[in-house]
XYZ file of C-alpha atoms in Angstrom:
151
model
C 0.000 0.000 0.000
C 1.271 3.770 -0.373
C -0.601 6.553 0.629
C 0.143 10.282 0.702
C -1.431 12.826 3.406
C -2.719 15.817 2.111
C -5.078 17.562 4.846
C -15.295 -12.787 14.388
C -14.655 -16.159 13.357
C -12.589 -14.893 10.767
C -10.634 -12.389 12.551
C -7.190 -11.186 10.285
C -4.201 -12.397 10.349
C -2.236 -15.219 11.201
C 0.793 -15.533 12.488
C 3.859 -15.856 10.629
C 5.851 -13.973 8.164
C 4.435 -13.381 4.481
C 6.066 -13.758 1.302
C 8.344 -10.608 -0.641
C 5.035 -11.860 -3.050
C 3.304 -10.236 -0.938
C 4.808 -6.725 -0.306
C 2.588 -3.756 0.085
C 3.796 -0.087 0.777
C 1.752 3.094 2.350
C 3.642 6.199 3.009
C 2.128 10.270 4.173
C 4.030 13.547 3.264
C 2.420 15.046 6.370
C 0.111 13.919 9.285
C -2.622 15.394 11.324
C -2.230 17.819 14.421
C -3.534 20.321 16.265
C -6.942 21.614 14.990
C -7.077 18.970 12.013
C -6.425 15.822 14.922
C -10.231 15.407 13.471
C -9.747 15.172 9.741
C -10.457 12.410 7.430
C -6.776 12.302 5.713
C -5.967 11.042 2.354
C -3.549 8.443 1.578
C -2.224 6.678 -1.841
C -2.495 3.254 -1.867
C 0.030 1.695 -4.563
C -1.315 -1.893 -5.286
C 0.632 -3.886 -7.867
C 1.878 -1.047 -9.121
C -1.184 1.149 -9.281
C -2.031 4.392 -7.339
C -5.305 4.350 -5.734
C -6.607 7.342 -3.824
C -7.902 6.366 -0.096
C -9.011 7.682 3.277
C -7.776 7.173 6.613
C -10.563 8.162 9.133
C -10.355 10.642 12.317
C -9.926 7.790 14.736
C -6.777 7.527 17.152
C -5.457 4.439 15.305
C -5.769 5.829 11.972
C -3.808 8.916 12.790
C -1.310 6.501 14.709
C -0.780 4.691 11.121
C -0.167 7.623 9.569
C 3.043 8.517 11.822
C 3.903 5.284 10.582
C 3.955 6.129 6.594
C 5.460 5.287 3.742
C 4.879 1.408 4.827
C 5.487 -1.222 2.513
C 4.362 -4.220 4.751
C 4.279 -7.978 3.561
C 0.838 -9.164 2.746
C -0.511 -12.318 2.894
C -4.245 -13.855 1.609
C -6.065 -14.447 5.033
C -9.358 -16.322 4.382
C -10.407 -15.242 1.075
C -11.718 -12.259 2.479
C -8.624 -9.902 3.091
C -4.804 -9.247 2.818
C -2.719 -8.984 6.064
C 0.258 -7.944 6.647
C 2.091 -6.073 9.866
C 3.290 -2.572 10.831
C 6.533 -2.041 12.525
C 4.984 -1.755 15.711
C 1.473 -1.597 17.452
C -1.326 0.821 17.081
C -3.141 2.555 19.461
C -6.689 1.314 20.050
C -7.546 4.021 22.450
C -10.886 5.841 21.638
C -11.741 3.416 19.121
C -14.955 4.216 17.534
C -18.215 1.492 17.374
C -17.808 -1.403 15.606
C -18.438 -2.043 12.130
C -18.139 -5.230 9.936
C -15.115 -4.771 7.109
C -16.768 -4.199 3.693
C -14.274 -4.734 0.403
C -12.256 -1.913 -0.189
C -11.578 -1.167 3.976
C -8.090 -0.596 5.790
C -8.610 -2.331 9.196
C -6.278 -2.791 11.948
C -6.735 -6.263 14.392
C -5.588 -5.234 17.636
C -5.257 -8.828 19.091
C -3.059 -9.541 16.603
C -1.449 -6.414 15.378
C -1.926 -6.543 11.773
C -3.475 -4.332 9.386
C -6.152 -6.358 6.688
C -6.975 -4.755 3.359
C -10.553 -6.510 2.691
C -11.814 -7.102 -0.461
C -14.136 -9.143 0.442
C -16.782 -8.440 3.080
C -15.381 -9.146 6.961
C -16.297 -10.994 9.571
C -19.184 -9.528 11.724
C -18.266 -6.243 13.755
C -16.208 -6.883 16.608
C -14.185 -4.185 19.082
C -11.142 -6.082 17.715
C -11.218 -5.227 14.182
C -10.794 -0.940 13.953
C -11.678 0.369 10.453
C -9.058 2.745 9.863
C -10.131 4.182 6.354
C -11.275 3.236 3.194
C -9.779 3.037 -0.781
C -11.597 4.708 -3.634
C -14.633 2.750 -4.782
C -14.233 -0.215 -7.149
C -10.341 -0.041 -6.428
C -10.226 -2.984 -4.392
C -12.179 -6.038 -6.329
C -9.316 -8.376 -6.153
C -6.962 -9.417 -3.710
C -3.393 -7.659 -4.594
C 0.154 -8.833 -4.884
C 1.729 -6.024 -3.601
C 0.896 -2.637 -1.712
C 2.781 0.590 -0.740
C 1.215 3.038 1.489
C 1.961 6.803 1.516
């Protein structure tokens, strides 16, 4: 995945490394602070070589992720619903907001396990575990990608 800033039964993710196969990169020129801590930001997602515009939401996690970008983490199929793969560290999952089920095309992040889950699929009913984070541009996500970059 790669993104750029500009203003469950099926829970994700097993354990285990993923293959290079798998690589996926995000990345933000800039991150929220101050008086924009509660703006949506956008992000480019790079998936197999393609730039696709996406949205990180207001929440505490999302804006944690962002500190994080560029990311280029290894993603793996999980389930035929999603691709996981792991930041360098955890997220916060304070002041998480309600739950919602994944629906294709979400950025999640699985707190019990730490990994993030691009779902192109629809997810596994709403749990407090699974914190949608944002979303990419509509019809972007129908199949499961090789490779992401986030920025």
């Amino acid at each position: 995945m790669t993104g750029c800033s500009t203003n469950s039964p099926d829970a994700p993710s097993p354990s285990g490394p993923a293959s290079s196969a798998g690589r996926q990169e995000m990345s933000a020129s800039s991150t929220p602070s101050g008086s924009d801590r509660n703006t949506a930001m956008d992000i480019r997602v790079t998936l197999d070589g393609r730039a696709v515009d996406a949205t990180l939401n207001h929440s505490p996690a999302a804006r944690d992720l962002a500190t994080l970008l560029p990311l280029t983490p290894d993603l793996k199929d999980f389930h035929g619903t999603e691709r996981v793969g792991y930041p360098p560290r955890e997220l916060t999952t304070a002041g998480a907001p309600e739950p919602s089920a994944a629906k294709p095309g979400d950025l999640a992040y699985y707190a019990p396990w730490g990994n993030l889950a691009l779902f192109y699929q629809d997810g596994p009913s709403a749990t407090a575990d699974l914190l949608v984070l944002g979303h990419l541009e509509a019809g972007a996500w129908r199949m499961p990608a090789a490779s992401a970059r986030l920025s």
